[in-house]
Amino acid sequence: LTLAFPGDGGNYGYTNSGYSVYEEENDRLTESLRTKVSAIKSLSIEIGTEVKNQNKMLSEMENDFESTGGLLGATMSRLRTLSRGSQTKLLCYMMLFSLFVFFVIYWVIKLR
């Protein structure tokens, strides 16, 4: 380190070799920082794009669930209507089916 005097060219107390070493180190560190910032920027842009796509997909799923919920609700109301309906019709159909099965079994046994 040398001291500068007003008439020696204005190197302000730094030798050329010492100053250039620090300047080169600063340039190298600046370039490294620039590379890291660029990588973080591209990564954050990709994350933002992915978040937008995921939000769009979630919105579509929400719409699908709402429509399915409506369909299920309509089906449940139809089932309630059927269950409140006439039980005599259902009982009649069951009796007819039972008689049919009985006659089929009787016919099979009779043919033996």
XYZ file of C-alpha atoms in Angstrom:
112
model
C 0.000 0.000 0.000
C 1.424 3.310 -1.014
C 0.337 6.737 -0.057
C -0.802 9.139 -2.701
C 0.433 12.645 -2.940
C -1.407 15.314 -4.839
C 0.952 15.242 -7.767
C 1.437 11.507 -8.377
C -1.396 10.750 -10.846
C -4.315 10.261 -8.444
C -4.169 6.556 -7.614
C -5.486 7.500 -4.154
C -3.210 5.319 -2.130
C -3.803 1.983 -3.860
C -1.248 0.200 -5.916
C -2.456 -0.920 -9.299
C -1.940 -4.597 -8.543
C -3.765 -4.573 -5.179
C -6.706 -2.603 -6.515
C -7.156 -4.829 -9.561
C -7.198 -7.983 -7.402
C -10.077 -6.598 -5.355
C -11.821 -5.349 -8.450
C -11.523 -8.764 -10.121
C -12.824 -10.461 -6.979
C -15.764 -8.042 -6.860
C -16.493 -8.681 -10.542
C -16.397 -12.435 -10.011
C -18.676 -12.233 -6.951
C -21.016 -9.850 -8.810
C -21.268 -12.262 -11.730
C -21.913 -15.162 -9.348
C -24.636 -13.154 -7.627
C -26.122 -12.186 -10.996
C -26.258 -15.867 -12.007
C -27.956 -16.850 -8.739
C -30.483 -14.016 -9.006
C -31.262 -15.043 -12.578
C -31.800 -18.665 -11.488
C -34.080 -17.569 -8.635
C -36.021 -15.310 -11.014
C -36.628 -18.104 -13.529
C -37.575 -20.489 -10.703
C -40.079 -18.007 -9.264
C -41.603 -17.491 -12.723
C -42.001 -21.259 -13.121
C -43.572 -21.495 -9.651
C -46.002 -18.706 -10.552
C -46.996 -20.495 -13.757
C -47.503 -23.764 -11.875
C -49.625 -22.020 -9.227
C -51.841 -20.517 -11.950
C -52.288 -23.939 -13.560
C -53.085 -25.577 -10.213
C -55.624 -22.850 -9.363
C -57.299 -23.350 -12.741
C -57.466 -27.118 -12.166
C -58.897 -26.617 -8.656
C -61.547 -24.281 -10.029
C -62.547 -26.871 -12.636
C -62.690 -29.579 -9.958
C -64.872 -27.354 -7.785
C -67.300 -26.888 -10.678
C -67.354 -30.643 -11.301
C -68.024 -31.360 -7.621
C -70.837 -28.800 -7.542
C -72.520 -30.371 -10.577
C -72.078 -33.858 -9.126
C -73.509 -32.668 -5.821
C -76.552 -31.311 -7.645
C -77.031 -34.584 -9.494
C -76.686 -36.561 -6.265
C -79.176 -34.283 -4.515
C -81.702 -34.786 -7.316
C -81.223 -38.556 -7.140
C -81.700 -38.563 -3.379
C -84.920 -36.551 -3.694
C -86.216 -39.058 -6.259
C -85.353 -41.925 -3.899
C -87.204 -40.192 -1.065
C -90.204 -39.759 -3.341
C -90.092 -43.441 -4.261
C -89.769 -44.523 -0.660
C -92.771 -42.396 0.357
C -94.823 -43.830 -2.506
C -97.273 -46.679 -2.426
C -95.901 -49.714 -0.608
C -98.728 -51.868 -1.927
C -97.318 -51.781 -5.466
C -93.939 -52.956 -4.226
C -95.551 -55.681 -2.125
C -97.630 -56.819 -5.098
C -94.547 -57.063 -7.334
C -92.714 -59.071 -4.677
C -95.650 -61.491 -4.330
C -95.846 -61.974 -8.106
C -92.115 -62.631 -8.277
C -92.348 -65.133 -5.411
C -95.217 -66.980 -7.140
C -93.237 -67.047 -10.377
C -90.206 -68.534 -8.625
C -92.417 -71.056 -6.809
C -94.019 -72.242 -10.089
C -90.610 -72.488 -11.811
C -89.282 -74.637 -8.956
C -92.472 -76.744 -8.982
C -92.194 -77.216 -12.745
C -88.488 -78.252 -12.473
C -89.306 -80.779 -9.730
C -92.343 -82.115 -11.659
C -90.219 -82.786 -14.796
C -87.785 -84.985 -12.932
